[in-house]
Short mmCIF file of C-alpha atoms in Angstrom, two decimals:
data_model
loop_
_atom_site.label_atom_id
_atom_site.label_comp_id
_atom_site.label_asym_id
_atom_site.label_seq_id
_atom_site.Cartn_x
_atom_site.Cartn_y
_atom_site.Cartn_z
CA MET N 1 0.00 0.00 0.00
CA SER N 2 1.30 3.42 -0.93
CA PRO N 3 1.28 6.17 1.71
CA ASP N 4 -1.59 7.80 -0.21
CA GLU N 5 -3.66 4.65 -0.23
CA LEU N 6 -2.95 4.21 3.44
CA SER N 7 -4.23 7.67 4.34
CA ARG N 8 -7.29 7.32 2.12
CA ALA N 9 -8.11 4.00 3.72
CA GLU N 10 -7.54 5.31 7.22
CA ALA N 11 -9.35 8.64 6.90
CA THR N 12 -12.46 8.85 9.06
CA PRO N 13 -15.77 9.42 7.25
CA ALA N 14 -15.98 12.91 8.82
CA GLU N 15 -12.47 13.77 7.54
CA ALA N 16 -13.25 12.51 4.04
CA ARG N 17 -16.54 14.40 3.89
CA ARG N 18 -14.76 17.58 5.04
CA LEU N 19 -12.22 17.22 2.20
CA PHE N 20 -14.94 16.61 -0.39
CA ARG N 21 -17.00 19.51 0.97
CA ALA N 22 -13.94 21.72 0.54
CA GLY N 23 -13.76 20.74 -3.12
CA LEU N 24 -11.61 17.57 -3.45
CA VAL N 25 -12.92 15.53 -6.39
CA THR N 26 -11.88 11.87 -6.41
CA PRO N 27 -13.46 8.43 -6.77
CA THR N 28 -14.09 7.10 -3.27
CA ALA N 29 -13.13 3.45 -3.87
CA GLY N 30 -10.70 2.45 -1.12
CA TRP N 31 -11.54 5.41 1.13
CA CYS N 32 -12.42 5.07 4.83
CA ARG N 33 -11.92 1.33 5.18
CA GLY N 34 -14.75 -0.34 7.10
CA PHE N 35 -17.35 2.38 6.56
CA ALA N 36 -20.29 2.03 4.19
CA GLN N 37 -20.49 4.26 1.13
CA ALA N 38 -23.80 5.25 -0.39
CA ASN N 39 -25.24 6.12 -3.78
CA LEU N 40 -27.54 9.15 -3.86
CA LEU N 41 -30.84 9.63 -5.67
CA ALA N 42 -32.64 12.86 -4.80
CA VAL N 43 -35.96 13.97 -6.28
CA PRO N 44 -38.67 16.50 -5.42
CA ARG N 45 -41.31 15.22 -3.02
CA SER N 46 -43.89 14.92 -5.80
CA MET N 47 -41.77 12.11 -7.26
CA ALA N 48 -40.51 10.69 -3.98
CA PHE N 49 -43.12 7.94 -3.66
CA ASP N 50 -42.37 6.60 -7.13
CA ALA N 51 -38.61 6.79 -6.42
CA LEU N 52 -38.94 4.95 -3.10
CA LEU N 53 -41.25 2.39 -4.72
CA PHE N 54 -38.77 1.89 -7.60
CA ALA N 55 -36.10 1.18 -4.98
CA GLN N 56 -38.38 -1.13 -3.01
CA ARG N 57 -39.25 -3.08 -6.17
CA ASN N 58 -35.61 -3.39 -7.26
CA PRO N 59 -33.85 -4.06 -3.97
CA GLY N 60 -30.88 -5.75 -5.61
CA ALA N 61 -29.97 -2.61 -7.53
CA CYS N 62 -31.45 -0.02 -5.15
CA PRO N 63 -31.18 -1.21 -1.54
CA VAL N 64 -32.28 1.79 0.55
CA LEU N 65 -29.98 2.43 3.50
CA ASP N 66 -31.77 5.59 4.63
CA VAL N 67 -34.00 8.36 3.38
CA ILE N 68 -33.23 12.01 4.03
CA ASP N 69 -36.67 13.59 4.02
CA SER N 70 -37.42 17.09 2.75
CA GLY N 71 -36.11 19.71 5.15
CA GLU N 72 -33.33 17.42 6.42
CA VAL N 73 -29.69 17.38 5.25
CA THR N 74 -28.49 14.24 7.01
CA GLY N 75 -29.80 11.15 8.76
CA ALA N 76 -28.93 8.29 11.09
CA VAL N 77 -26.89 6.37 8.50
CA LEU N 78 -24.96 9.29 6.95
CA GLY N 79 -24.10 10.76 10.37
CA GLU N 80 -24.23 13.85 12.49
CA HIS N 81 -22.77 17.07 11.00
CA ALA N 82 -22.88 15.55 7.51
CA ASP N 83 -24.62 17.34 4.66
CA VAL N 84 -26.00 15.26 1.81
CA ARG N 85 -25.88 18.33 -0.48
CA THR N 86 -22.11 18.95 -0.22
CA ASP N 87 -20.33 15.86 1.13
CA ALA N 88 -20.02 13.70 -2.00
CA PRO N 89 -16.95 14.53 -4.13
CA ALA N 90 -19.15 15.22 -7.17
CA TYR N 91 -22.85 15.47 -8.04
CA ARG N 92 -24.84 15.22 -11.21
CA ILE N 93 -27.78 17.54 -11.84
CA TRP N 94 -30.38 16.01 -14.16
CA ARG N 95 -33.09 18.00 -15.99
CA ASP N 96 -35.71 16.08 -18.00
CA GLY N 97 -33.42 13.06 -18.03
CA GLU N 98 -30.43 14.95 -19.44
CA LEU N 99 -27.22 15.48 -17.51
CA ALA N 100 -27.34 19.27 -17.09
CA GLU N 101 -24.27 19.78 -14.93
CA GLU N 102 -21.68 18.02 -12.82
CA VAL N 103 -20.92 20.00 -9.66
CA THR N 104 -19.12 19.58 -6.35
CA ASP N 105 -21.82 21.35 -4.33
CA ALA N 106 -25.51 20.60 -4.99
CA ARG N 107 -27.02 23.22 -2.69
CA GLU N 108 -28.06 25.55 -5.51
CA TRP N 109 -30.27 22.81 -7.00
CA TRP N 110 -31.43 21.18 -3.75
CA THR N 111 -34.95 22.62 -3.39
CA ASP N 112 -36.76 22.71 -0.03
CA ASP N 113 -38.91 19.72 -0.98
CA MET N 114 -36.00 17.51 -2.12
CA VAL N 115 -35.98 13.94 -0.76
CA GLY N 116 -32.67 12.04 -0.81
CA LEU N 117 -32.46 8.26 -1.00
CA LEU N 118 -29.18 6.75 0.20
CA ILE N 119 -28.68 3.51 -1.69
CA GLY N 120 -26.24 0.76 -0.74
CA CYS N 121 -22.95 0.44 -2.62
CA SER N 122 -21.00 -2.69 -3.49
CA PHE N 123 -17.85 -1.09 -2.03
CA THR N 124 -19.27 -2.28 1.31
CA PHE N 125 -18.48 -5.93 0.58
CA GLU N 126 -15.10 -5.19 -0.98
CA HIS N 127 -13.43 -4.89 2.39
CA PRO N 128 -14.67 -8.35 3.49
CA LEU N 129 -13.51 -9.70 0.10
CA VAL N 130 -10.03 -8.25 0.62
CA GLU N 131 -9.94 -9.54 4.18
CA ALA N 132 -10.73 -13.03 2.88
CA GLY N 133 -7.87 -12.73 0.41
CA VAL N 134 -10.07 -12.35 -2.70
CA PRO N 135 -8.28 -9.81 -4.92
CA VAL N 136 -10.27 -6.70 -5.87
CA ARG N 137 -8.44 -5.59 -9.01
CA HIS N 138 -9.72 -2.02 -9.30
CA LEU N 139 -8.71 -1.32 -5.70
CA ASP N 140 -5.22 -2.70 -6.34
CA ALA N 141 -4.96 -0.48 -9.42
CA ALA N 142 -6.48 2.53 -7.58
CA ARG N 143 -9.16 2.80 -10.26
CA ASN N 144 -12.90 3.27 -10.28
CA VAL N 145 -14.96 0.07 -10.66
CA PRO N 146 -16.27 -0.60 -14.22
CA MET N 147 -20.08 -0.31 -14.57
CA TYR N 148 -22.38 -1.29 -17.47
CA ARG N 149 -25.95 -0.88 -18.61
CA THR N 150 -27.55 -4.29 -19.14
CA ASN N 151 -30.49 -5.55 -21.18
CA ARG N 152 -32.41 -6.49 -18.02
CA PRO N 153 -35.36 -4.18 -17.29
CA CYS N 154 -36.00 -3.15 -13.68
CA ARG N 155 -39.51 -3.52 -12.29
CA PRO N 156 -41.19 -0.15 -13.02
CA ALA N 157 -42.82 2.08 -10.38
CA GLY N 158 -45.35 4.67 -11.52
CA ARG N 159 -43.64 6.61 -14.31
CA LEU N 160 -40.15 5.37 -13.40
CA ARG N 161 -38.49 2.64 -15.44
CA GLY N 162 -35.05 1.66 -16.73
CA ASP N 163 -32.55 -1.15 -17.24
CA LEU N 164 -30.35 -2.66 -14.57
CA VAL N 165 -26.78 -1.35 -14.22
CA VAL N 166 -24.09 -3.75 -12.97
CA SER N 167 -20.57 -3.40 -11.60
CA LEU N 168 -17.87 -5.84 -12.71
CA ARG N 169 -15.10 -7.44 -10.70
CA MET N 170 -12.68 -9.85 -12.38
CA ILE N 171 -12.23 -12.70 -9.87
CA PRO N 172 -9.76 -15.62 -10.02
CA GLU N 173 -11.73 -18.71 -10.99
CA ASP N 174 -10.92 -20.55 -7.77
CA ARG N 175 -12.21 -17.63 -5.62
CA VAL N 176 -15.55 -17.07 -7.37
CA ALA N 177 -17.56 -19.23 -4.95
CA GLU N 178 -16.07 -17.32 -2.03
CA ALA N 179 -16.83 -13.96 -3.66
CA VAL N 180 -20.44 -15.07 -4.10
CA SER N 181 -20.91 -16.32 -0.57
CA ILE N 182 -19.22 -13.33 1.06
CA SER N 183 -21.25 -10.77 -0.90
CA ALA N 184 -24.46 -12.76 -0.32
CA ARG N 185 -24.09 -11.92 3.37
CA PHE N 186 -24.65 -8.25 2.45
CA PRO N 187 -28.18 -8.11 0.96
CA ALA N 188 -28.46 -4.42 1.95
CA VAL N 189 -25.58 -3.57 -0.40
CA HIS N 190 -26.56 -5.53 -3.53
CA GLY N 191 -25.85 -8.98 -2.09
CA ALA N 192 -24.82 -11.91 -4.29
CA PRO N 193 -23.82 -11.38 -7.94
CA VAL N 194 -26.55 -11.23 -10.58
CA HIS N 195 -24.32 -13.03 -13.09
CA VAL N 196 -21.07 -14.96 -13.28
CA GLY N 197 -19.37 -15.40 -16.65
CA ASP N 198 -20.08 -14.28 -20.23
CA PRO N 199 -20.86 -10.52 -20.31
CA ALA N 200 -22.94 -11.07 -23.46
CA ALA N 201 -25.62 -12.75 -21.33
CA LEU N 202 -26.32 -9.30 -19.86
CA GLY N 203 -26.16 -7.61 -23.25
CA ILE N 204 -22.68 -6.20 -22.59
CA ALA N 205 -20.91 -6.18 -25.96
CA ASP N 206 -17.50 -4.86 -24.96
CA PRO N 207 -16.42 -5.16 -21.31
CA ASP N 208 -13.37 -3.00 -22.04
CA SER N 209 -15.65 -0.02 -22.68
CA PRO N 210 -17.71 0.40 -19.51
CA ASP N 211 -20.62 2.86 -19.55
CA PHE N 212 -19.44 4.30 -16.21
CA GLY N 213 -16.16 4.12 -14.29
CA ASP N 214 -12.80 2.80 -15.53
CA PRO N 215 -12.03 -0.20 -17.81
CA PRO N 216 -11.57 -3.50 -15.96
CA VAL N 217 -8.18 -4.84 -14.89
CA SER N 218 -7.78 -8.60 -15.17
CA GLU N 219 -5.22 -11.35 -14.83
CA ASP N 220 -5.00 -14.76 -16.46
CA GLY N 221 -7.67 -17.11 -15.16
CA ASP N 222 -9.99 -14.35 -13.99
CA VAL N 223 -13.75 -14.75 -14.45
CA PRO N 224 -16.08 -11.75 -14.87
CA VAL N 225 -18.50 -11.44 -11.94
CA PHE N 226 -21.34 -8.89 -12.08
CA TRP N 227 -23.22 -7.29 -9.21
CA ALA N 228 -26.33 -5.08 -9.33
CA CYS N 229 -25.17 -1.48 -9.07
CA GLY N 230 -26.42 1.68 -7.39
CA VAL N 231 -25.90 3.63 -10.62
CA THR N 232 -29.12 1.96 -11.83
CA PRO N 233 -31.17 5.02 -10.70
CA GLN N 234 -29.14 7.22 -13.08
CA VAL N 235 -30.17 5.09 -16.06
CA MET N 236 -33.72 5.17 -14.69
CA ILE N 237 -33.50 8.98 -14.74
CA MET N 238 -32.24 8.97 -18.35
CA GLU N 239 -35.11 6.73 -19.43
CA SER N 240 -37.91 8.23 -17.29
CA ARG N 241 -36.93 11.89 -17.76
CA PRO N 242 -38.19 13.44 -14.50
CA PRO N 243 -38.03 17.28 -14.48
CA LEU N 244 -35.33 17.38 -11.78
CA ALA N 245 -33.09 14.84 -10.06
CA ILE N 246 -29.75 14.99 -8.25
CA THR N 247 -27.35 12.05 -7.95
CA HIS N 248 -23.75 11.52 -6.97
CA ALA N 249 -21.30 11.16 -9.88
CA PRO N 250 -20.63 7.43 -10.48
CA GLY N 251 -17.91 6.13 -8.15
CA HIS N 252 -17.92 9.42 -6.20
CA MET N 253 -19.98 8.29 -3.24
CA LEU N 254 -21.27 9.64 0.05
CA ILE N 255 -19.17 8.09 2.82
CA THR N 256 -21.34 7.30 5.83
CA ASP N 257 -20.60 6.95 9.54
CA THR N 258 -22.11 3.46 9.47
CA PRO N 259 -19.72 0.48 9.63
CA ASP N 260 -19.91 -2.01 6.75
CA HIS N 261 -20.59 -4.86 9.15
CA ASP N 262 -23.88 -3.24 10.21
CA PHE N 263 -25.21 -4.37 6.82
CA ALA N 264 -24.11 -8.00 7.13
CA VAL N 265 -26.66 -10.68 7.95
CA PRO N 266 -25.71 -13.33 10.52
CA MET I 1 -53.40 -32.73 14.00
CA SER I 2 -57.18 -32.67 13.71
CA PRO I 3 -58.77 -33.13 10.23
CA ASP I 4 -59.65 -29.42 10.33
CA GLU I 5 -56.09 -28.36 11.08
CA LEU I 6 -54.87 -30.65 8.36
CA SER I 7 -57.11 -29.11 5.72
CA ARG I 8 -56.28 -25.54 6.84
CA ALA I 9 -52.59 -26.33 6.66
CA GLU I 10 -52.92 -28.02 3.28
CA ALA I 11 -55.21 -25.52 1.59
CA THR I 12 -53.55 -23.68 -1.30
CA PRO I 13 -53.32 -19.89 -1.00
CA ALA I 14 -55.81 -19.56 -3.89
CA GLU I 15 -58.29 -21.87 -2.11
CA ALA I 16 -57.94 -19.97 1.17
CA ARG I 17 -58.37 -16.60 -0.52
CA ARG I 18 -61.48 -17.88 -2.31
CA LEU I 19 -63.00 -18.97 1.02
CA PHE I 20 -62.21 -15.63 2.67
CA ARG I 21 -63.51 -13.73 -0.36
CA ALA I 22 -66.76 -15.69 -0.03
CA GLY I 23 -67.10 -14.51 3.58
CA LEU I 24 -65.27 -16.97 5.86
CA VAL I 25 -63.87 -15.07 8.86
CA THR I 26 -61.08 -16.83 10.76
CA PRO I 27 -57.56 -16.12 12.05
CA THR I 28 -55.11 -17.39 9.45
CA ALA I 29 -52.48 -18.83 11.82
CA GLY I 30 -51.72 -22.36 10.65
CA TRP I 31 -53.30 -21.92 7.21
CA CYS I 32 -51.53 -22.82 3.93
CA ARG I 33 -48.36 -24.27 5.39
CA GLY I 34 -45.25 -23.03 3.62
CA PHE I 35 -46.77 -19.87 2.13
CA ALA I 36 -46.05 -16.37 3.41
CA GLN I 37 -48.83 -14.36 4.98
CA ALA I 38 -48.88 -10.58 4.85
CA ASN I 39 -50.12 -7.67 6.92
CA LEU I 40 -51.89 -4.92 5.00
CA LEU I 41 -51.59 -1.14 5.32
CA ALA I 42 -53.44 0.81 2.65
CA VAL I 43 -53.58 4.60 2.43
CA PRO I 44 -54.48 7.19 -0.22
CA ARG I 45 -51.62 8.15 -2.52
CA SER I 46 -51.21 11.53 -0.81
CA MET I 47 -50.00 9.65 2.27
CA ALA I 48 -48.27 6.80 0.49
CA PHE I 49 -44.76 8.27 0.60
CA ASP I 50 -44.93 8.79 4.36
CA ALA I 51 -46.32 5.27 4.81
CA LEU I 52 -43.60 3.68 2.69
CA LEU I 53 -40.97 5.80 4.46
CA PHE I 54 -42.36 4.76 7.88
CA ALA I 55 -41.98 1.14 6.77
CA GLN I 56 -38.50 1.72 5.40
CA ARG I 57 -37.41 3.38 8.66
CA ASN I 58 -38.88 0.61 10.80
CA PRO I 59 -37.97 -2.50 8.83
CA GLY I 60 -38.14 -4.79 11.87
CA ALA I 61 -41.81 -4.00 12.43
CA CYS I 62 -42.77 -3.13 8.84
CA PRO I 63 -40.74 -5.20 6.36
CA VAL I 64 -42.30 -4.42 2.96
CA LEU I 65 -42.87 -7.56 0.87
CA ASP I 66 -44.58 -5.73 -1.99
CA VAL I 67 -46.51 -2.58 -2.79
CA ILE I 68 -49.80 -2.68 -4.68
CA ASP I 69 -49.85 0.69 -6.40
CA SER I 70 -53.00 2.70 -7.05
CA GLY I 71 -55.05 1.15 -9.82
CA GLU I 72 -53.75 -2.35 -9.06
CA VAL I 73 -55.48 -5.02 -6.95
CA THR I 74 -52.68 -7.56 -6.73
CA GLY I 75 -48.94 -7.90 -7.29
CA ALA I 76 -46.09 -10.35 -7.77
CA VAL I 77 -45.99 -11.46 -4.12
CA LEU I 78 -49.74 -11.79 -3.48
CA GLY I 79 -50.32 -13.66 -6.73
CA GLU I 80 -52.32 -13.74 -9.93
CA HIS I 81 -56.13 -13.59 -9.59
CA ALA I 82 -55.82 -12.35 -6.00
CA ASP I 83 -57.58 -9.18 -4.88
CA VAL I 84 -56.09 -7.25 -1.98
CA ARG I 85 -59.51 -5.67 -1.32
CA THR I 86 -61.43 -8.90 -0.65
CA ASP I 87 -59.02 -11.75 0.07
CA ALA I 88 -58.19 -11.19 3.74
CA PRO I 89 -60.74 -12.76 6.13
CA ALA I 90 -61.40 -9.37 7.75
CA TYR I 91 -60.46 -5.71 7.26
CA ARG I 92 -60.45 -2.66 9.46
CA ILE I 93 -61.54 0.70 8.10
CA TRP I 94 -59.89 3.61 9.93
CA ARG I 95 -61.13 7.23 9.82
CA ASP I 96 -59.07 9.92 11.56
CA GLY I 97 -57.31 7.24 13.57
CA GLU I 98 -60.54 5.66 14.86
CA LEU I 99 -61.65 2.16 13.97
CA ALA I 100 -64.78 2.99 11.95
CA GLU I 101 -65.76 -0.50 10.84
CA GLU I 102 -64.58 -4.08 10.59
CA VAL I 103 -65.66 -5.62 7.29
CA THR I 104 -65.01 -8.72 5.20
CA ASP I 105 -64.88 -6.82 1.89
CA ALA I 106 -63.00 -3.52 1.65
CA ARG I 107 -64.00 -2.56 -1.89
CA GLU I 108 -66.49 0.10 -0.79
CA TRP I 109 -63.68 2.03 0.96
CA TRP I 110 -60.84 1.26 -1.47
CA THR I 111 -60.65 4.52 -3.44
CA ASP I 112 -59.00 4.67 -6.90
CA ASP I 113 -55.87 6.25 -5.45
CA MET I 114 -55.39 3.69 -2.65
CA VAL I 115 -51.86 2.24 -2.27
CA GLY I 116 -51.51 -1.07 -0.41
CA LEU I 117 -48.35 -2.07 1.45
CA LEU I 118 -47.94 -5.80 2.07
CA ILE I 119 -45.89 -6.19 5.22
CA GLY I 120 -44.13 -9.37 6.33
CA CYS I 121 -45.69 -11.50 9.07
CA SER I 122 -43.99 -13.58 11.73
CA PHE I 123 -46.15 -16.56 10.78
CA THR I 124 -43.56 -17.06 8.01
CA PHE I 125 -40.89 -18.27 10.43
CA GLU I 126 -43.32 -20.39 12.47
CA HIS I 127 -43.21 -23.24 10.00
CA PRO I 128 -39.38 -23.43 10.16
CA LEU I 129 -39.67 -23.29 13.98
CA VAL I 130 -42.12 -26.22 13.99
CA GLU I 131 -39.94 -28.13 11.53
CA ALA I 132 -36.99 -27.68 13.89
CA GLY I 133 -39.10 -29.04 16.76
CA VAL I 134 -39.52 -25.71 18.55
CA PRO I 135 -43.09 -25.71 19.89
CA VAL I 136 -45.32 -22.83 18.76
CA ARG I 137 -47.95 -22.82 21.51
CA HIS I 138 -50.65 -20.75 19.82
CA LEU I 139 -50.58 -23.02 16.77
CA ASP I 140 -50.90 -26.11 18.97
CA ALA I 141 -53.87 -24.47 20.72
CA ALA I 142 -55.37 -23.25 17.40
CA ARG I 143 -55.37 -19.68 18.75
CA ASN I 144 -54.34 -16.30 17.43
CA VAL I 145 -50.88 -15.10 18.50
CA PRO I 146 -50.87 -12.57 21.41
CA MET I 147 -49.76 -9.05 20.43
CA TYR I 148 -48.90 -6.03 22.60
CA ARG I 149 -48.23 -2.33 22.32
CA THR I 150 -44.81 -1.49 23.76
CA ASN I 151 -43.18 1.65 25.14
CA ARG I 152 -40.66 1.73 22.26
CA PRO I 153 -41.32 4.53 19.75
CA CYS I 154 -40.86 3.77 16.06
CA ARG I 155 -38.78 6.15 13.97
CA PRO I 156 -41.29 8.72 12.62
CA ALA I 157 -41.81 9.53 8.93
CA GLY I 158 -43.45 12.83 8.00
CA ARG I 159 -46.63 13.00 10.07
CA LEU I 160 -46.62 9.28 10.89
CA ARG I 161 -45.50 8.07 14.31
CA GLY I 162 -46.37 5.39 16.86
CA ASP I 163 -45.04 2.77 19.27
CA LEU I 164 -43.76 -0.65 18.31
CA VAL I 165 -46.17 -3.60 18.54
CA VAL I 166 -44.73 -7.04 19.33
CA SER I 167 -45.98 -10.61 19.08
CA LEU I 168 -45.22 -13.07 21.90
CA ARG I 169 -44.30 -16.72 21.72
CA MET I 170 -43.62 -18.68 24.91
CA ILE I 171 -40.56 -20.82 24.15
CA PRO I 172 -39.01 -23.60 26.27
CA GLU I 173 -35.83 -22.19 27.82
CA ASP I 174 -33.58 -24.71 26.11
CA ARG I 175 -34.97 -23.83 22.66
CA VAL I 176 -34.69 -20.03 22.89
CA ALA I 177 -31.32 -19.81 21.13
CA GLU I 178 -32.66 -21.94 18.29
CA ALA I 179 -35.81 -19.78 18.00
CA VAL I 180 -33.58 -16.71 17.76
CA SER I 181 -31.24 -18.10 15.14
CA ILE I 182 -34.00 -19.58 12.98
CA SER I 183 -36.05 -16.36 12.93
CA ALA I 184 -32.90 -14.29 12.31
CA ARG I 185 -32.66 -15.99 8.92
CA PHE I 186 -35.93 -14.25 7.96
CA PRO I 187 -35.14 -10.51 8.11
CA ALA I 188 -37.95 -9.83 5.60
CA VAL I 189 -40.49 -11.11 8.10
CA HIS I 190 -39.39 -9.38 11.33
CA GLY I 191 -36.20 -11.42 11.78
CA ALA I 192 -34.71 -12.06 15.22
CA PRO I 193 -36.67 -11.25 18.40
CA VAL I 194 -36.54 -7.69 19.75
CA HIS I 195 -36.57 -8.96 23.34
CA VAL I 196 -36.22 -12.17 25.32
CA GLY I 197 -37.51 -12.30 28.88
CA ASP I 198 -39.29 -9.88 31.25
CA PRO I 199 -42.29 -8.30 29.46
CA ALA I 200 -41.97 -5.25 31.74
CA ALA I 201 -38.82 -4.22 29.83
CA LEU I 202 -41.11 -3.44 26.88
CA GLY I 203 -43.70 -1.72 29.11
CA ILE I 204 -46.05 -4.71 28.98
CA ALA I 205 -47.77 -4.79 32.37
CA ASP I 206 -49.93 -7.89 32.00
CA PRO I 207 -48.97 -10.46 29.36
CA ASP I 208 -52.26 -12.32 29.97
CA SER I 209 -54.17 -9.35 28.55
CA PRO I 210 -52.78 -8.80 25.05
CA ASP I 211 -53.81 -5.68 23.14
CA PHE I 212 -54.53 -7.80 20.05
CA GLY I 213 -55.06 -11.54 19.48
CA ASP I 214 -55.57 -14.23 22.12
CA PRO I 215 -53.94 -14.65 25.58
CA PRO I 216 -50.69 -16.63 25.56
CA VAL I 217 -50.49 -20.35 26.27
CA SER I 218 -47.43 -21.46 28.24
CA GLU I 219 -45.93 -24.48 29.91
CA ASP I 220 -43.53 -24.78 32.82
CA GLY I 221 -40.06 -23.56 31.92
CA ASP I 222 -41.23 -21.38 29.03
CA VAL I 223 -39.57 -18.01 28.45
CA PRO I 224 -41.41 -15.07 26.81
CA VAL I 225 -39.86 -14.16 23.45
CA PHE I 226 -41.04 -11.03 21.62
CA TRP I 227 -40.84 -10.26 17.90
CA ALA I 228 -41.60 -6.98 16.12
CA CYS I 229 -45.11 -7.25 14.71
CA GLY I 230 -46.86 -6.14 11.53
CA VAL I 231 -49.75 -4.74 13.59
CA THR I 232 -47.42 -1.81 14.37
CA PRO I 233 -48.96 0.21 11.48
CA GLN I 234 -52.36 -0.02 13.18
CA VAL I 235 -51.02 1.67 16.31
CA MET I 236 -49.30 4.18 14.02
CA ILE I 237 -52.74 4.91 12.51
CA MET I 238 -54.30 5.37 15.96
CA GLU I 239 -51.58 7.82 16.96
CA SER I 240 -51.14 9.67 13.64
CA ARG I 241 -54.85 9.89 12.76
CA PRO I 242 -54.74 9.95 8.95
CA PRO I 243 -58.15 10.72 7.34
CA LEU I 244 -58.45 7.21 5.82
CA ALA I 245 -56.58 3.93 6.13
CA ILE I 246 -57.46 0.28 5.55
CA THR I 247 -55.73 -2.64 7.28
CA HIS I 248 -56.37 -6.32 7.76
CA ALA I 249 -57.87 -7.31 11.14
CA PRO I 250 -55.05 -8.49 13.45
CA GLY I 251 -54.27 -12.16 12.85
CA HIS I 252 -56.56 -12.24 9.78
CA MET I 253 -53.88 -11.98 7.13
CA LEU I 254 -53.56 -11.94 3.37
CA ILE I 255 -52.18 -15.34 2.31
CA THR I 256 -49.75 -14.93 -0.57
CA ASP I 257 -48.62 -17.26 -3.36
CA THR I 258 -45.00 -16.74 -2.25
CA PRO I 259 -43.27 -19.60 -0.40
CA ASP I 260 -41.91 -18.77 3.07
CA HIS I 261 -38.43 -19.87 2.04
CA ASP I 262 -38.26 -17.09 -0.55
CA PHE I 263 -37.79 -14.75 2.41
CA ALA I 264 -34.93 -16.67 4.04
CA VAL I 265 -31.37 -15.46 3.69
CA PRO I 266 -28.65 -18.02 2.90
#
């Protein structure tokens, strides 16, 4: 581990959020070891029921860790003194399903009636994978995880619909079973993989060109393993075209005060 | 097992729903062995976000199995040809937090914009308990499970608030650990107990006078074990006083087409 990786891994969530609030823009993979990171989907209250229902109906892709109701800026999971509007390294502002802007501070767009859904992130089970000796290639390479749109439709909710997005980890063949069983213990953060093997089965034509994040790193004998991904709501926004939505930028997550192991089942 | 118990246990969910739709009123404990039963909370769409958020924030008491959106009468969990408005043995109609009527058919009150939350029921882990040889006293006595209001507040959501309701099972002391670990495998249906032992710790003064259901049956050496209960939304209604809500009558559940084991974690 380089000194930089060490300090990223050992930063407290409050320290990391303070850096991001001050303007540091960086993917959060590998940051604040042991603390859960969250995807963000924020919509005006008029759309909040459909958004929460979309999450409830697609719990693999959109496991809800907490909801920051209108008028609030943090919650039990994110932590005291946090601010959902400023504490991710980067945000995306969506208007009518188009990416209007990418910003480091979302306060200008965060209307009084905005409701923020914090959605579980597969980074949460990466630490247990590493602890078990399963290599996580994008962490080793200090890259963002590769993410892809698939041909699998999510279950719609009201006017909200869209295809499933997955993250990819290249896993040595003899560690795949372990990767499955370890991640299965974390149903609140996507749980077990949705697919092991041929990317074409998910409609992914070229794994080297991910739709989000960085290209995959692999070694001989690695097998592609795909997990449902919290970027799914961003594709839902593109397809459903709500008037206004705010998300984190892919891979640039909200780091919460909640330990990863809080989301493990016995 | 008496012939009656046998036929209740062996009825298919579709058969049971047809009987209840035709007017049969009976607690559903012990019916349709192996199929999940669900609590119902239905509210107009204007309150549906708060209701879904209340459930999301209190997943122990209100684990959402499915949501039947306005305009729908069934869903993937409840099953084809089911009708959420008629297929529970009994419903409660609530106006401004008061129980206005108890009916066997809720269609007259089910407005076009009604949203129905199906909430997991502890009956789902009773079959695995019985299979493991842990006695479930109220099943053996063909009674409804005893349920109690506690002094533990739920996490509020918008204007919705209320205290936790628990169900009680008297468990032989040497089987308590097993009852805990078996039910913990079912987080979608209340999961592990919230309390083992002295009822006073939950503010329950007299366990022989439950707030809902029948008095407990116990044998020498039994220990009281309490699980979060899907009747919690009914106390939430009493305390929050929404203009209109529809629930099942306690213990008179919706029987779904979904096998219990679908809600077990690995």
